[in-house]
Amino acid sequence: MSAPTARLRAELRDDSAVVATATPRLSWVVGDTADGWIQREAELTDGRDTVVLEGAESVLVAWPFAPLAAGERRDVSVRVTSTSGDRTAWSAPLTVAAGFLADGEWVAEPIGLATPARDAQPFEARTRFTLGVDVARVELFWTALGAAEPRVNGTPVSEDVLSPGWTSYRDRLVHETVDITHLVHPGDNELAASVAGAWYTEKYGFFTFADRLYGTQPSFLAQVRVTRDDGSMRVLAATDSTWEAAGDGALVDSGIYAGEHQDLRRSSTTWTPVRVGAAAREGYENVPVPEARIAAPVRRIAALPVAAVLASPSGGRILDFGQNLVGRLRIRVRGAAGTRLVVRHAEVLEDGELGIRPLRNAAATATFDLSGGDDVLESRFSFYGFRYAEITGGEVAADDVEAVVLHSDLTRTGWFTSSHADLDRLHENVVWGMRGNFLSIPTDCPQRDERLGWTGDIQVFSPAASFLYDSDGFLTSWLRDLAHEQAHTDDGSVPLVVPAALPSFAGGGPVAAWGDAATVVPTVLHERYGDAGVLRAQYPSMRAWVEAVLADTDGSGLWAGRMQLGDWLDPSAPPDNPAGAKVSGDIVASASLARSLRLVADAAAVLGEDADAHRYGDLAERSRRAFVAEYVTPAGRMMSDAPTAYALALSFDLVTDPAVRASLAARLADLVREGGYRIGTGFVGTPLVTDALADAGHLDVAARLLLQTECPSWLYPVTMGATTVWERWDSMLPDGSINPGEMTSFNHYALGAVVDWLHRTVAGLAPAAPGYRRLRIAPRPLRELDHAGARHRTPFGEASVAWHREGDEIVVDAVVPPNTVAEVDLGDDAIREVGSGTHTWRTTSAPALERPPLPGLDAMLADVIDDPRAYRALLETLGAHAPERVDAVRAGTVWGARRPLSTALMFTPPPVLEAIDRAVREATA
């Protein structure tokens, strides 16, 4: 065994030494340790002081030194000793750089074009500043109402894209902190920037009702801090009336939805004094003092080559990148000056052409006028969701085109593999969907005229996100915006989208499952990262949300009678009515209220808010009891006999009586079977249904639901070639046409929330205490899989669980990181506890299911759907004799336990009935 090592981290970012607070929390991971390693104490030094911290805490530990001053840097190291006396060496020094400004230090003003020719006009801005020779460090602090790319002496200051990103502009701006010492020199220096409107000047809304919300023109804000050799500081080059701007540069027009137009023949020549002050719409005149960034920015993460070149029926040439992604093209080309290349983007093809109808009002088009020399073309302040692109106007070789992948630069932390290729593809689709939609904020889709921070989507997806990527800083940043936007509502409601770009949409009060992001997301961050700080920061918002809902109720504990989005996109809902779910919206609302009250009570207990913990705990119990009294029969049936209703009652622990829970779970299993093991849930029920089934002993039913390939199902899009998760279960119909509904996206992560169940249950890796201080290792092998496994970089180090079959045994291998313990449940009624290290267990595999012979047409439909041999024989025989009946039988049959097969085949000619009877008997003999 090597000597143990330690690796240190400050606050919530891996991509930068910059921290946004004077007291950044510290975390460290210890490696190369002996089995069962537990920390006894840690020594920390910042080069000035050394402190000893007793105990095992190693995640988000309070800063133990004097607070950082603005502009200060320190090198911090840690040395850790175990309970057995084993000590690490000092870790490599971690530079911690204060990225914030001192109180009153921000003096930059918004600047822009004084006389723009049109709305949302991009511009260039510049100034000069002079440095002496006594310069120790030079830092640039900048932000924008829009997006910008600053340059110092002609060189971009960073590789960030679309910075500073999208925030709640009237309350919160994020500034970037960039060390530019290496870009400057004694004497005159130039600070310049290209600026576009991006999210600030975009028109938000639906159909023809879209309008600008925040402002009509972009603005740039910047200042330079110079630290001299003697430690003194001064501010230079702050944006003010001394700057100049030009609107005739290469960037002609740019918009998030429209795309971008560049004329490479142009360069800024008409420099004029700037406008000072924001070009804001009414209500958004306030420009807040910017705060330092706490989450990683958007960057170029990867580049994909052209996978195939396709000829369209109209004679076009379509480039296929083999993966639905978010980003833009980079094109290397040489052509005559003024030659115009136009790039259109689409996620799918329809009838061999770009499927652009789902884009709605988003043109999503990049236009380039060539310079006449060697050009490298890439949009700068827009992005596109696409797999396919068509370039017109000139000849471009496929080898000279690549797709640049953009997303917030988060660290990957979670992986899953199995013996099922389509299941692995589903998981990869979810990963790609998260990549594309975690772009500055958690969006709903990246391609059409929306791309908004829908609260309901991230509420259901946050557990999966927190496994796949280190999302703590990203979501903590977004939650700050949520709290700001919530404060602008009259009653403490949470807007449906954050930032609140749709102020008049669904403004009739709180909306269940969407507003519950205020309580669910902070809870998830505490559970997955051990981050009590986010609970403390968001606790007023959490309270305000449940108080808003309580004020919207009649005091009974139920939340009923209000407009709700309900189980959005239940597959039974009509294409033009996505809220038309089978389950009552009142059930969704009342269940959500009970859960959120419990989450607030639990947060209050963690934070030591004892009176609140008691009050909200009592209110949660009142709502739970009211839910059961109103919606659950004593025999264990829900008043809405729909899968989501049962999943809510079970997964939210609203029903506690064991016998009633068993009945509810049995009915849920029956409903899933009666539906042919096809999905019967929408946004609310989908993340819950497999847990509700498996936890109640119906693992086989959950597996059949998971691995179904008929529409609607998780794997149906995979069979259709999907490389991301779709918004609708049938965004593309089996015939290859696009769903006729007005709202269709092919990159929408919400329905991919099921992967968290793959991690926790199928593989068996979950937190049993906040931040994975205790792990739960509890794999539940699916009969259909030969192996499965997950690994996750927890705050304590990498953990993994993998199982495979060996004969009639299941072999489970696990790695438990140092300074943690794991509780192990292999389904054999014995709970084990183990320490860190590598472990292996063997357990007996569940016996194979025995399928009895079925009596043909007299077989019960439940037995037919449960026996793949019989089901296949039915559909194949029907397809051979009456193919027009196959879809109706497949989708229209209720596969019940007391309904014979013959009842699904009424009006079928006797010869066909005889053939089916014979085929089912022979297949199951």
Tab-separated table of C-alpha atoms in Angstrom, residues 13 20 99 101 106 141-146 163-169 171-177 221 288-297 440 477-478 480-481:
chain	number	residue	atom	x	y	z
A	13	ARG	CA	-15.534	24.888	-8.470
A	20	ALA	CA	-16.542	34.109	-4.612
A	99	GLY	CA	-12.508	36.709	-6.931
A	101	LEU	CA	-14.362	43.036	-4.898
A	106	TRP	CA	-17.267	48.363	-8.153
A	141	PHE	CA	-13.543	42.334	-13.607
A	142	TRP	CA	-16.286	42.451	-16.182
A	143	THR	CA	-19.899	41.616	-16.853
A	144	ALA	CA	-22.561	42.456	-19.406
A	145	LEU	CA	-26.233	43.005	-19.910
A	146	GLY	CA	-26.001	40.464	-22.668
A	163	SER	CA	-20.341	34.908	-20.507
A	164	PRO	CA	-21.434	36.083	-18.045
A	165	GLY	CA	-24.503	33.939	-18.738
A	166	TRP	CA	-28.134	34.489	-17.836
A	167	THR	CA	-29.235	35.680	-14.404
A	168	SER	CA	-32.173	37.571	-12.933
A	169	TYR	CA	-30.959	40.838	-14.345
A	171	ASP	CA	-31.464	41.598	-8.966
A	172	ARG	CA	-28.300	39.722	-9.845
A	173	LEU	CA	-25.411	40.122	-12.225
A	174	VAL	CA	-22.362	37.871	-12.184
A	175	HIS	CA	-18.960	39.333	-12.842
A	176	GLU	CA	-16.009	37.456	-14.226
A	177	THR	CA	-12.624	37.669	-12.504
A	221	LEU	CA	-19.340	46.792	-17.719
A	288	PRO	CA	-27.327	45.495	-9.433
A	289	VAL	CA	-23.740	45.566	-8.209
A	290	PRO	CA	-22.301	42.392	-9.731
A	291	GLU	CA	-21.278	39.465	-7.559
A	292	ALA	CA	-18.467	37.019	-8.198
A	293	ARG	CA	-19.191	33.858	-10.162
A	294	ILE	CA	-19.851	30.722	-8.102
A	295	ALA	CA	-20.467	28.252	-10.949
A	296	ALA	CA	-18.328	27.249	-13.877
A	297	PRO	CA	-18.941	29.237	-17.092
A	440	SER	CA	-25.598	28.771	-17.957
A	477	SER	CA	-26.199	29.696	-8.476
A	478	TRP	CA	-29.543	29.067	-10.178
A	480	ARG	CA	-30.154	32.333	-5.997
A	481	ASP	CA	-32.032	33.525	-9.053
